[in-house]
Tab-separated table of C-alpha atoms in Angstrom:
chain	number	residue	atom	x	y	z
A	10	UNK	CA	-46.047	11.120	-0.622
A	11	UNK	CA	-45.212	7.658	0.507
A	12	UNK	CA	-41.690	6.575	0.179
A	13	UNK	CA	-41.420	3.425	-1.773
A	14	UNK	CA	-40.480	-0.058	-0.239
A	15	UNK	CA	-36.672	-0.199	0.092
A	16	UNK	CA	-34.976	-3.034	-2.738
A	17	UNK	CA	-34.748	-6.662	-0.796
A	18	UNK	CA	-31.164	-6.381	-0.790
A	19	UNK	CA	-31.358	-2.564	1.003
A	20	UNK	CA	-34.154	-4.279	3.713
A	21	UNK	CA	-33.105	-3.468	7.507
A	22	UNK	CA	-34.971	-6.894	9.254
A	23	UNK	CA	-36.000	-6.502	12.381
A	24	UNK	CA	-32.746	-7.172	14.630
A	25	UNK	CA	-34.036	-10.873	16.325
A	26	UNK	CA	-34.365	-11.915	13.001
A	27	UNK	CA	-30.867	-10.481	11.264
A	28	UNK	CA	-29.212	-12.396	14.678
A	29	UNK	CA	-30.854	-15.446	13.854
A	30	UNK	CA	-30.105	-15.402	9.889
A	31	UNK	CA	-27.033	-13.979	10.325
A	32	UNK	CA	-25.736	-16.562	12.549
A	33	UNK	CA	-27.439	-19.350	10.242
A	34	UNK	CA	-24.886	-18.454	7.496
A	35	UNK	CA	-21.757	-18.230	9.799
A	36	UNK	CA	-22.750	-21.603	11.935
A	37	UNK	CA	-22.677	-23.520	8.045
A	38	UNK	CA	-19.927	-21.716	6.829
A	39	UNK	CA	-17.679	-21.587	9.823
A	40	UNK	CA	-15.956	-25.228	8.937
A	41	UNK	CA	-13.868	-23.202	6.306
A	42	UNK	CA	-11.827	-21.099	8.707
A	43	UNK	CA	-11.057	-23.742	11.238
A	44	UNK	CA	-10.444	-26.248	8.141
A	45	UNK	CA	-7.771	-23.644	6.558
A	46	UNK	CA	-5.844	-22.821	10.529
A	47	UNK	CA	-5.837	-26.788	10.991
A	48	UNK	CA	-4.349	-27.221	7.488
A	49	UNK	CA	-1.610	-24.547	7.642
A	50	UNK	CA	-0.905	-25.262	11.435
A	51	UNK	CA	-0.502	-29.048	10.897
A	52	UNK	CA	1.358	-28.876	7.963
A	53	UNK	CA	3.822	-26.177	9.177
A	54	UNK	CA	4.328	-27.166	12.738
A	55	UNK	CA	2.399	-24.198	14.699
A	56	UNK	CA	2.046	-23.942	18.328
A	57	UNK	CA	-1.725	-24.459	19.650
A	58	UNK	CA	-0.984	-20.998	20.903
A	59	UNK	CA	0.132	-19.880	17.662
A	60	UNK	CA	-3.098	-21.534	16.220
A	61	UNK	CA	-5.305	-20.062	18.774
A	62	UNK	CA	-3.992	-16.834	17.584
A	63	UNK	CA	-4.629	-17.405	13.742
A	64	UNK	CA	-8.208	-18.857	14.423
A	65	UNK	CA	-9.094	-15.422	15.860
A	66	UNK	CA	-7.395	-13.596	13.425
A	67	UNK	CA	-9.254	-15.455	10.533
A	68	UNK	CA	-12.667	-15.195	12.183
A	69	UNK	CA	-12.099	-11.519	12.835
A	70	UNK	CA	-10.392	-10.853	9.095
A	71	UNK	CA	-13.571	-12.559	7.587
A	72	UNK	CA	-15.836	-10.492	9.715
A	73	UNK	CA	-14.112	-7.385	8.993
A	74	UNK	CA	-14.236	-8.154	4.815
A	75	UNK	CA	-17.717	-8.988	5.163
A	76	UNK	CA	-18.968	-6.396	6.540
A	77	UNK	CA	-16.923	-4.668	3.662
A	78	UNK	CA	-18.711	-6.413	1.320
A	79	UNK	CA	-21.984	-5.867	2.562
A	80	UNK	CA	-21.994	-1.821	3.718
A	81	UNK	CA	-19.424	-1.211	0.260
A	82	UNK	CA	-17.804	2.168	1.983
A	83	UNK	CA	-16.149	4.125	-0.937
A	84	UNK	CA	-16.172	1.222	-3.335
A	85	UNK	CA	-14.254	-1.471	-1.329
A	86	UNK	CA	-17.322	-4.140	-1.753
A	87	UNK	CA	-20.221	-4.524	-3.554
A	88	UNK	CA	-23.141	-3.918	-1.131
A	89	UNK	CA	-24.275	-7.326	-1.817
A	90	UNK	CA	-24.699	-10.200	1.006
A	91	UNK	CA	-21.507	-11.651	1.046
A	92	UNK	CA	-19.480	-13.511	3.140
A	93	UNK	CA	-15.872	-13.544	3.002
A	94	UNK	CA	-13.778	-16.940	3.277
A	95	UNK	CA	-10.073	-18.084	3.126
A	96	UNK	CA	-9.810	-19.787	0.167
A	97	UNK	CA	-8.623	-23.705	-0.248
A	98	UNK	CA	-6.253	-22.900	-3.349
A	99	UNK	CA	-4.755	-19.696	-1.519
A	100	UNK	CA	-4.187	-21.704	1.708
A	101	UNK	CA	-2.020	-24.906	-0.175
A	102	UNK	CA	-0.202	-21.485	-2.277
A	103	UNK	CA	0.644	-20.455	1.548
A	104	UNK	CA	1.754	-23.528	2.730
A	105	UNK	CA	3.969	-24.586	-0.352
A	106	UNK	CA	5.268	-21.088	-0.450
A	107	UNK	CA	6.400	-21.607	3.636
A	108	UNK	CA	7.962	-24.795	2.849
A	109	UNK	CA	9.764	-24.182	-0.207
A	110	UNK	CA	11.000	-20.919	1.604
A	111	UNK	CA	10.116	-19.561	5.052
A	112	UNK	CA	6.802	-18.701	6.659
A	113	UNK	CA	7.624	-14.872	6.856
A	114	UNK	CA	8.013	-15.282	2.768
A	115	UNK	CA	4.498	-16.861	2.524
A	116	UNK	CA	3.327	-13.742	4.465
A	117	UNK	CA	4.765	-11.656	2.600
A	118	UNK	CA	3.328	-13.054	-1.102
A	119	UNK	CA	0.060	-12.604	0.693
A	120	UNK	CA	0.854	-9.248	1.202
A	121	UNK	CA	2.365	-8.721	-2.774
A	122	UNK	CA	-0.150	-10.205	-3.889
A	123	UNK	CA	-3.371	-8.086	-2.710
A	124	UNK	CA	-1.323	-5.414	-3.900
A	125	UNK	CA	-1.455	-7.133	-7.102
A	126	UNK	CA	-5.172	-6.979	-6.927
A	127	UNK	CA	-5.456	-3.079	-7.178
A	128	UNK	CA	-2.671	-3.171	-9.946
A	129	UNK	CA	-4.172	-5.387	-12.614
A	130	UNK	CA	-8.020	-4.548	-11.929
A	131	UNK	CA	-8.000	-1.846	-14.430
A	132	UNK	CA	-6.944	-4.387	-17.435
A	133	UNK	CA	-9.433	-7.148	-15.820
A	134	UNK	CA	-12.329	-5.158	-15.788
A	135	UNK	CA	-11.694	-4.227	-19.437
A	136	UNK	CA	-12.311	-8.048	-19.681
A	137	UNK	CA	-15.619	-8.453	-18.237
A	138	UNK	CA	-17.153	-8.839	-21.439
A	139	UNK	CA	-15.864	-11.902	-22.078
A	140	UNK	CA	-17.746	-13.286	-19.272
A	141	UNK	CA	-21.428	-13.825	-20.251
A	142	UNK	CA	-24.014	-15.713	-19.067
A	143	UNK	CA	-23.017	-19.192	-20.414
A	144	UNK	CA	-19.383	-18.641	-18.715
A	145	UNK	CA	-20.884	-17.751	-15.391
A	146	UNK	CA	-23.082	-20.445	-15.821
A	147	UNK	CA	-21.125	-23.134	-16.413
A	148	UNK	CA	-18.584	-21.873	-13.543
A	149	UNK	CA	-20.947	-21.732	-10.939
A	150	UNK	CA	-22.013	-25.419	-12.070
A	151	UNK	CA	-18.335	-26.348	-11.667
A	152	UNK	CA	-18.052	-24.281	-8.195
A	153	UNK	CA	-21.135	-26.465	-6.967
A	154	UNK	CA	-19.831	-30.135	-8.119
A	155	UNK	CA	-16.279	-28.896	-6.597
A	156	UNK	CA	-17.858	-27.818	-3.421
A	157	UNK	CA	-20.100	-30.771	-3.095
A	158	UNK	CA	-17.062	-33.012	-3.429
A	159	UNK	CA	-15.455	-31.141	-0.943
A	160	UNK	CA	-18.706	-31.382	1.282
A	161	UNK	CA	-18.745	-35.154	1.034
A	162	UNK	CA	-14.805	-35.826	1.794
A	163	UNK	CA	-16.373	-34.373	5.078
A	164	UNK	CA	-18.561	-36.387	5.617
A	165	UNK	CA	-17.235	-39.821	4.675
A	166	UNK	CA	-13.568	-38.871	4.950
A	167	UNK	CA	-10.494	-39.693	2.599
A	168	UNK	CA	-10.636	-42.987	0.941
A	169	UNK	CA	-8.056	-45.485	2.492
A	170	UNK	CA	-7.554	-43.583	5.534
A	171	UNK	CA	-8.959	-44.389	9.028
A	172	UNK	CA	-12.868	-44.340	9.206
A	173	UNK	CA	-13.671	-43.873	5.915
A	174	UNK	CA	-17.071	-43.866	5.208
A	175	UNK	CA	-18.010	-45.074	8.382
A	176	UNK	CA	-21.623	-45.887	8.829
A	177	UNK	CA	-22.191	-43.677	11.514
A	178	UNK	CA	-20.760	-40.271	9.908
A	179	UNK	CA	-23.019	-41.299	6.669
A	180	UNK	CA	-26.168	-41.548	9.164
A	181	UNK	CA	-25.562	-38.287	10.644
A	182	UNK	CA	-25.130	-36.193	7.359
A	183	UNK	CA	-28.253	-38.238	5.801
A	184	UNK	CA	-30.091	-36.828	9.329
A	185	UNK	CA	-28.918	-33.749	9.121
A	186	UNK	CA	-30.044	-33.436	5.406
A	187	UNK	CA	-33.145	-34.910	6.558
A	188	UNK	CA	-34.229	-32.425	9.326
A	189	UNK	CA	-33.863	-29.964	6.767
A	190	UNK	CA	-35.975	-31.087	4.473
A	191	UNK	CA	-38.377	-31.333	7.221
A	192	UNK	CA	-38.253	-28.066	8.817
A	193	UNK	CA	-38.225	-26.299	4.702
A	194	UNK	CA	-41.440	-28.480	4.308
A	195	UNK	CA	-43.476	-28.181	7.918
A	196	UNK	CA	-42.552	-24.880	9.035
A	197	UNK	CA	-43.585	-21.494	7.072
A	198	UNK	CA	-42.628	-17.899	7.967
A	199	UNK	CA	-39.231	-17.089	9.731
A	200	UNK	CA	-38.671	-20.527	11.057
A	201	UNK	CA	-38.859	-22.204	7.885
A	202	UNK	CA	-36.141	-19.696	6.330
A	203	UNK	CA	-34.304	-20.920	9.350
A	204	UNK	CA	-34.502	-24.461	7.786
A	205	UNK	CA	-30.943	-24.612	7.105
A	206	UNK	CA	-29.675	-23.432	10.853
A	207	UNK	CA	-32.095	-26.048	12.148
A	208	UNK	CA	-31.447	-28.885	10.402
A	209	UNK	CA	-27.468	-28.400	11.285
A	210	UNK	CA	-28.284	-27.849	15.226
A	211	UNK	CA	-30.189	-30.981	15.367
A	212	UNK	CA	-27.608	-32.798	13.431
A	213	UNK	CA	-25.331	-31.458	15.995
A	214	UNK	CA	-27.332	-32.706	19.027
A	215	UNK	CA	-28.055	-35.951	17.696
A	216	UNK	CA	-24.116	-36.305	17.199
A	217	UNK	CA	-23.650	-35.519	20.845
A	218	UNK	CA	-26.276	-38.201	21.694
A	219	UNK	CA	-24.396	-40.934	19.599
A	220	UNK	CA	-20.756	-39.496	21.581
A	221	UNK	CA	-19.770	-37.640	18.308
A	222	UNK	CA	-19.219	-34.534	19.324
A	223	UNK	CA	-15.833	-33.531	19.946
A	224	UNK	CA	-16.108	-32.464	23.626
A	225	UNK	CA	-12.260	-32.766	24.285
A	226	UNK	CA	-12.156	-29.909	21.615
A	227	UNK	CA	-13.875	-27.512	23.870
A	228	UNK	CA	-12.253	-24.988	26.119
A	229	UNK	CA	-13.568	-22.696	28.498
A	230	UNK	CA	-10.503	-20.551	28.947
A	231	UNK	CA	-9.115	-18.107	27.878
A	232	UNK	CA	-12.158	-16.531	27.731
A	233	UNK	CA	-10.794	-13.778	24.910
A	234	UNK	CA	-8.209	-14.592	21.997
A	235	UNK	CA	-7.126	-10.711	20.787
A	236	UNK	CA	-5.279	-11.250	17.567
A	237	UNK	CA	-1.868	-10.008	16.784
A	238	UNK	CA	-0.604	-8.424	13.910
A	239	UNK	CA	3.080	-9.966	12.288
A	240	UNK	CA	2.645	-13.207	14.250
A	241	UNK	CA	5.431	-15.047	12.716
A	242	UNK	CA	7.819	-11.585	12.827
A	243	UNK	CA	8.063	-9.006	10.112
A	244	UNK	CA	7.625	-10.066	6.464
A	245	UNK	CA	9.761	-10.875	4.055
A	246	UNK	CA	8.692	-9.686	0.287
A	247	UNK	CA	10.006	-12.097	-2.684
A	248	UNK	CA	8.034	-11.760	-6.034
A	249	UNK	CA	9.178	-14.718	-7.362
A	250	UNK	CA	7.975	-16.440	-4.658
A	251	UNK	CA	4.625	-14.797	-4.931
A	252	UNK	CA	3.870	-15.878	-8.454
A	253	UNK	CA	1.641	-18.584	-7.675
A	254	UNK	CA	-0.449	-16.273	-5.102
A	255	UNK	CA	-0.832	-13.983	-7.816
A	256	UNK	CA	-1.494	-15.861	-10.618
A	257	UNK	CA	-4.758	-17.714	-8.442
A	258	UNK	CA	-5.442	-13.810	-7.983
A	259	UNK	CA	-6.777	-13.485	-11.164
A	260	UNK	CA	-8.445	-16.743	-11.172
A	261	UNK	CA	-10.017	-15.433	-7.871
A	262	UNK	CA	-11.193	-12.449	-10.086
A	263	UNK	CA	-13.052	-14.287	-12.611
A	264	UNK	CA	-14.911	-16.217	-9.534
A	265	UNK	CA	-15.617	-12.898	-8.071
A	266	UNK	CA	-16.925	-11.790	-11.724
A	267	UNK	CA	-19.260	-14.948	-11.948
A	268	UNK	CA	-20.032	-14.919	-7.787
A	269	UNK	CA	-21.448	-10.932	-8.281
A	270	UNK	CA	-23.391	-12.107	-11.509
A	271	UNK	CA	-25.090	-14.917	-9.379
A	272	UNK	CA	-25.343	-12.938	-5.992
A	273	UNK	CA	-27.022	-10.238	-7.958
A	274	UNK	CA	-29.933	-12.660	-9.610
A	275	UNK	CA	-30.484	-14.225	-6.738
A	276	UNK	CA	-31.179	-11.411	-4.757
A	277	UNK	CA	-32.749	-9.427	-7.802
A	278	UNK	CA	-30.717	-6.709	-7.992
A	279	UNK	CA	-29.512	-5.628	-11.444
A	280	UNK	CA	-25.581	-5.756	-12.050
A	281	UNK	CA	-23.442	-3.205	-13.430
A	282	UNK	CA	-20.455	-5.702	-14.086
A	283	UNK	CA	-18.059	-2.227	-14.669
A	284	UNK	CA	-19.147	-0.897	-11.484
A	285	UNK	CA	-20.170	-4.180	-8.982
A	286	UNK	CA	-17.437	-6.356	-10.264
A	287	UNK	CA	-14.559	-3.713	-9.724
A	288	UNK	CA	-15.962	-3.519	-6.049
A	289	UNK	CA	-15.958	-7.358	-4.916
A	290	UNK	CA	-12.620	-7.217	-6.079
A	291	UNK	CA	-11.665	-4.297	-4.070
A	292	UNK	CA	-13.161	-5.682	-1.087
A	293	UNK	CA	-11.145	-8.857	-1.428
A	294	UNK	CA	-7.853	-7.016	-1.703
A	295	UNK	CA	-7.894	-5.022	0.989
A	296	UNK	CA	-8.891	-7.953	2.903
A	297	UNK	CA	-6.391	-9.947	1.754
A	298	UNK	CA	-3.979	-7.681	2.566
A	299	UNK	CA	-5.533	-7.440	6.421
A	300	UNK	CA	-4.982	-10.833	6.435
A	301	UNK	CA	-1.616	-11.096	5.276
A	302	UNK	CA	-0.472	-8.779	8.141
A	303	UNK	CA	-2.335	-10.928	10.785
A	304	UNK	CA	-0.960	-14.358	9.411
A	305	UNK	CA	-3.410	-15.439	7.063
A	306	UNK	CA	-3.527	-16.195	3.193
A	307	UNK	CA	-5.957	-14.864	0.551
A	308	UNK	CA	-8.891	-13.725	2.362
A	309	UNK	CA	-11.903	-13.575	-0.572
A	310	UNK	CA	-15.364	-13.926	-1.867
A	311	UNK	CA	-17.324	-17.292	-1.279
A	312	UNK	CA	-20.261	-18.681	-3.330
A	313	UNK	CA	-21.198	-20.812	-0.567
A	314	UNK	CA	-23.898	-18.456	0.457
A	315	UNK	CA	-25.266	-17.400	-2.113
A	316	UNK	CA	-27.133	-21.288	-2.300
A	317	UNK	CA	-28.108	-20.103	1.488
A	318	UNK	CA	-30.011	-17.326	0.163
A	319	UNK	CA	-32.021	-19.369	-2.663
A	320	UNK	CA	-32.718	-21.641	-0.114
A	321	UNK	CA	-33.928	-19.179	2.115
A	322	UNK	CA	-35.269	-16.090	0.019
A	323	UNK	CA	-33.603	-13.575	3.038
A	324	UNK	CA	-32.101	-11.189	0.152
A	325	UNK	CA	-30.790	-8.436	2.581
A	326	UNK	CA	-27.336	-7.695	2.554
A	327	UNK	CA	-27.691	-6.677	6.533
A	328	UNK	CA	-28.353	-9.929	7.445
A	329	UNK	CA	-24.597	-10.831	5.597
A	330	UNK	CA	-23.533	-7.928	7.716
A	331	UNK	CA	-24.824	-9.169	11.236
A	332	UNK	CA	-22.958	-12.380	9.863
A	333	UNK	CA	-19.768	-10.423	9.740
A	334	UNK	CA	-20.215	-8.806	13.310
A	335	UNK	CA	-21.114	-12.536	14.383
A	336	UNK	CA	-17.961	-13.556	13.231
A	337	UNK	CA	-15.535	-10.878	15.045
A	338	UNK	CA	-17.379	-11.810	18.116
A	339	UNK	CA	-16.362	-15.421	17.202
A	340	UNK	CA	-13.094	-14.791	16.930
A	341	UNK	CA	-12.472	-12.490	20.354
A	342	UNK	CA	-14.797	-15.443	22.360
A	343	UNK	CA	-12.137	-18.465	22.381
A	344	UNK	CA	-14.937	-20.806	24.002
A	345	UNK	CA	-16.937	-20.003	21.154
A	346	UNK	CA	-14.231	-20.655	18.720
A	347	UNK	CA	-13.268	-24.197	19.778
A	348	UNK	CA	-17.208	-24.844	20.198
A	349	UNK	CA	-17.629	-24.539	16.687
A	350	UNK	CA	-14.233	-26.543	16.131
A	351	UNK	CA	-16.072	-29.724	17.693
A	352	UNK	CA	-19.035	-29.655	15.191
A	353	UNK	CA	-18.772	-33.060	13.874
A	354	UNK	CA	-17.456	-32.630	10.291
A	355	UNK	CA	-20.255	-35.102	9.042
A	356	UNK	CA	-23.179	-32.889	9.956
A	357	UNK	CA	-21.247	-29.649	8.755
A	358	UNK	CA	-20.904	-31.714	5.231
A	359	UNK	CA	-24.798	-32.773	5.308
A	360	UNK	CA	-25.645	-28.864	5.525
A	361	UNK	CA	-22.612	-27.941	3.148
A	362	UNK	CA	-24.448	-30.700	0.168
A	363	UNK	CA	-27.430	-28.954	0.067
A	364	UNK	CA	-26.551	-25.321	0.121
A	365	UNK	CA	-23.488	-25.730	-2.244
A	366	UNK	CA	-25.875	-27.996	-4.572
A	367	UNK	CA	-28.365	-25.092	-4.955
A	368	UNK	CA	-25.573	-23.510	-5.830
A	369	UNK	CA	-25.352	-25.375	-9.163
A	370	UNK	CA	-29.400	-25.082	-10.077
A	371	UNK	CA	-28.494	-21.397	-9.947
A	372	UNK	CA	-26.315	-22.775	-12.733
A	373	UNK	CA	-28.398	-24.606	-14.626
A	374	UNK	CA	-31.111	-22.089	-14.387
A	375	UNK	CA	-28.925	-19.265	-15.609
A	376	UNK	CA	-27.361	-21.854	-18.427
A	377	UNK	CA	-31.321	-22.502	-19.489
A	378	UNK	CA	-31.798	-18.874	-20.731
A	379	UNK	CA	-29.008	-19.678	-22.868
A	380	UNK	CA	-29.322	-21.030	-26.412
A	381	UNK	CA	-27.846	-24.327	-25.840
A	382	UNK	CA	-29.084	-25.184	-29.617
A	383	UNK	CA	-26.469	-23.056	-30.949
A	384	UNK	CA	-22.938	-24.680	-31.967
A	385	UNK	CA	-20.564	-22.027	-30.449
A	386	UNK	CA	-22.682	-22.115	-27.227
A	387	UNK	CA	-22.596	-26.046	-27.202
A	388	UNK	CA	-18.837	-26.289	-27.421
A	389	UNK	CA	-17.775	-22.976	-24.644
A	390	UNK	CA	-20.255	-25.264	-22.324
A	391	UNK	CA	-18.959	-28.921	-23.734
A	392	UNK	CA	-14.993	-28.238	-23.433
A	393	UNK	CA	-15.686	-25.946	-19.911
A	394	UNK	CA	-16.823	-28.800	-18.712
A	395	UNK	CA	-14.950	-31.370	-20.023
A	396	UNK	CA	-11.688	-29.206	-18.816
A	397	UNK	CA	-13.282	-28.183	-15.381
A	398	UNK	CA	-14.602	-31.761	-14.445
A	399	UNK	CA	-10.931	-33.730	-15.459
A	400	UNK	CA	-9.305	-32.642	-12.306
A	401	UNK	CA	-12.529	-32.809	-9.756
A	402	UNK	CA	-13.670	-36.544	-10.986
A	403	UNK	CA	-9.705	-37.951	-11.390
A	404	UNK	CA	-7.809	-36.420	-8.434
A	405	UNK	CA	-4.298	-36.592	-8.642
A	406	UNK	CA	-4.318	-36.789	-12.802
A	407	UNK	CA	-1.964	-33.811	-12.659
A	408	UNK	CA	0.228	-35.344	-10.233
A	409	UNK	CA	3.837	-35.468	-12.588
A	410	UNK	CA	3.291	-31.854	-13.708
A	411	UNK	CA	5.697	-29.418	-11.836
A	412	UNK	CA	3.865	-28.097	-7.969
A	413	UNK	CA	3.253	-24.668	-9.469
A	414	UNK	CA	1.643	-25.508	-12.192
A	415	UNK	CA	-0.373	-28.505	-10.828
A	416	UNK	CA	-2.376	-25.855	-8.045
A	417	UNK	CA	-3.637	-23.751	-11.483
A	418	UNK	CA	-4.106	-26.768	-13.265
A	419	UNK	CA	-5.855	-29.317	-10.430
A	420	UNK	CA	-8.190	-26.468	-9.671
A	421	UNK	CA	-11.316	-27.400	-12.047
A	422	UNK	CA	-13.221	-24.213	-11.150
A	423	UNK	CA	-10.242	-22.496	-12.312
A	424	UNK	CA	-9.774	-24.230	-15.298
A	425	UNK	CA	-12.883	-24.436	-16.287
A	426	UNK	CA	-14.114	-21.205	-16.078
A	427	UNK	CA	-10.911	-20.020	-17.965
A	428	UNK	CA	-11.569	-22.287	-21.074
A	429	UNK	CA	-15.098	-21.028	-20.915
A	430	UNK	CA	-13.983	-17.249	-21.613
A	431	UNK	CA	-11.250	-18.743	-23.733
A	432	UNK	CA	-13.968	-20.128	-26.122
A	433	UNK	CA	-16.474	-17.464	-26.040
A	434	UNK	CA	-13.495	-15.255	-26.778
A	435	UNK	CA	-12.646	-17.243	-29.698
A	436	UNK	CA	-16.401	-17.907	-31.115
A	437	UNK	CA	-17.602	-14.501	-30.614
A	438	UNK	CA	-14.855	-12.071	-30.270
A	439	UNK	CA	-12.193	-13.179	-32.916
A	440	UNK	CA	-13.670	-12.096	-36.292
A	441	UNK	CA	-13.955	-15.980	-36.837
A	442	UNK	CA	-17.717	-16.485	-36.104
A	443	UNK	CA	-19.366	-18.154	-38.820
A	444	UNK	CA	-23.364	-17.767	-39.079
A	445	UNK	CA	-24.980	-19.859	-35.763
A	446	UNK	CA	-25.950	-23.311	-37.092
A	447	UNK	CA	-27.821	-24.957	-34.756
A	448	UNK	CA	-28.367	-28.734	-33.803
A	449	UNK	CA	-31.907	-30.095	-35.682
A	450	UNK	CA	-34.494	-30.821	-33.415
A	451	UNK	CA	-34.996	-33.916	-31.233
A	452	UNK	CA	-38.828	-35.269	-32.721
């Protein structure tokens, strides 16, 4: 008897063709861990050695957790294609946590705080069913308008600094967008799923045509960059400085929640949200905890590429896997490391627009099947939105509340996904639910 056809998430590629898909998602991705090392080393006054080491350390951490999340040994990951991230929230957490106190206390929170992971994922997953479909959707449609945003301060810069939205950086991501269209419309089979990796290669040559790249970025030597555990000394453990950590940890939960919900559909696996959910989670605690003993902060989940996989269709979690042994390699190979540094951040925004815009018509599509007719529905959706898109379209209109606060509060993914659940709770779950009026048709 013939063995049936392995699921497309369980498919072993052919290994050219893992390489070359694998890389595609770390080459568009990889402007997130040299973003978060240039943050936390400008802002706290690191060495370039010391930064050398921490770019390594981050490459290698997010190799290690993604190849967690993709091969899901014992239930740490969800055997889903993955790819593991430092987060933006969890990196400002770090750095206000260093400043306010010392830089082996930020460490050390990082370090509480995956711990805190494994201790309140028993009550959290006794929450999952507060998350349905018209939560998840309307987060992942916040996680794509808050990446996009994030995409296009890359490419045009900060308003009223240097260079903003200089003609030339607006040329390159509008190139780089447009190769990609190009190579999704002209070229079929494995070079068109390769659209993405194209289009950001070319937008990287023409960049070093027009004298954009950063060449002065680039260094041959040394040729490997081993990282090393405790680099700023042994850590020092303060729970009340770890509050803020931990309270993003469970706001890092309910992305996980709606990330495995949307990974899942896109690569047409079924989810078991008591069984799948429980195991992103895992995998982004113990990888948090990696990271906090090499240096880093919160180490988790991105949604980032799960738009590279609708764009594509390449559903197997083994190409996520080569992605996380590309990574490692990354961070051992210096050269390699500062190579990727000097990527012009216009073209890596170009790439980032489309893939974290797909993001949201996973979104809308999943927000389509739901009844959008009905009131409770309307208003979960409505005051999501109106809560989630305050602090993404007026930056800074939480600027007088105390810090602490302000990072839960300015963080419209966040808050919008928590006054989705909030409202389902209280239409569905409350005893409170009046019959389902809905809105008279449109003639």
């Amino acid at each position: 008897m013939q063995r049936p056809a392995p699921a497309a998430v369980d498919e072993l590629l052919p290994w050219r063709r893992l390489f070359a898909f694998g890389l595609q998602h770390v080459l568009v991705m990889a402007a997130s861990p040299i973003a978060s090392v240039f943050l936390m080393s400008k802002a706290l006054g690191f060495s370039p050695s010391l930064s050398m080491n921490l770019l390594a350390a981050t490459f290698v951490i997010c190799g290690i957790g993604t190849l967690l999340q993709s091969f899901g040994p014992r239930g740490f990951g969800a055997r889903l294609p993955f790819v593991m991230l430092p987060g933006g929230a969890p990196i400002v957490l770090f750095i206000l946590i260093a400043q306010q106190t010392d830089v082996q206390t930020a460490a050390g929170a990082v370090i509480l705080t995956a711990v805190f992971y494994f201790l309140v994922l028993p009550v959290f997953r006794r929450c999952l069913r507060y998350f349905p479909p018209v939560v998840v959707g309307t987060m992942l449609l916040l996680v794509a308008i808050n990446l996009a945003q994030v995409s296009g301060k890359l490419v045009a810069g900060h308003p009223g600094t240097p260079g903003f939205a200089a003609p030339a950086n607006l040329m390159l991501a509008a190139a780089t967008i447009g190769f990609t269209v190009l190579f999704s419309r002209l070229l079929t089979g494995m070079l068109g799923q390769l659209a993405i990796l194209l289009g950001l290669l070319c937008g990287g040559v023409l960049a070093a045509l027009m004298g954009a790249f950063h060449v002065g970025q680039v260094s041959m030597w040394p040729l490997l960059a081993v990282p090393s555990p405790l680099p700023f000394g042994w850590p020092r453990f303060d729970l009340i400085a770890a509050i803020p950590l931990m309270v993003f940890s469970i706001v890092s939960m309910v992305e996980a929640t709606g990330q495995t919900v949307a990974i899942g559909e896109a690569v047409g696996k079924p989810v078991d949200e008591q069984r799948d959910v429980p195991r992103t989670i895992r995998g982004d605690a113990i990888t948090s905890l990696l990271g906090g003993v090499f240096g880093t902060s919160l180490i988790i989940t991105s949604g980032e590429n799960i738009g590279i996989i609708r764009a594509t269709g390449v559903r197997s979690r083994f190409v996520t896997a080569m992605s996380g042994g590309i990574l490692v390699l990354f961070g051992l190979l210096a050269p390699v490391s500062s190579l990727l540094s000097a990527i012009p951040e216009a073209v890596v925004g170009g790439t980032g627009l489309i893939v974290f815009c797909i993001v949201g018509t996973m979104g809308i599509d999943m927000l389509r099947k739901v009844d959008l007719r009905d009131h409770a529905n309307m208003y979960i959706v409505a005051v999501a939105l109106a809560v989630g898109l305050l602090p993404i379209l007026v930056p800074g209109i939480y600027g007088s509340v105390p810090a602490n606060v302000r990072i839960l509060v300015g963080n419209g993914v966040a808050m919008g996904a928590i006054a989705a659940a909030l409202m389902n709770f209280l239409f569905f779950h409350t005893g409170l639910r009046r019959a389902a009026g809905k809105l008279p048709a449109v003639h």
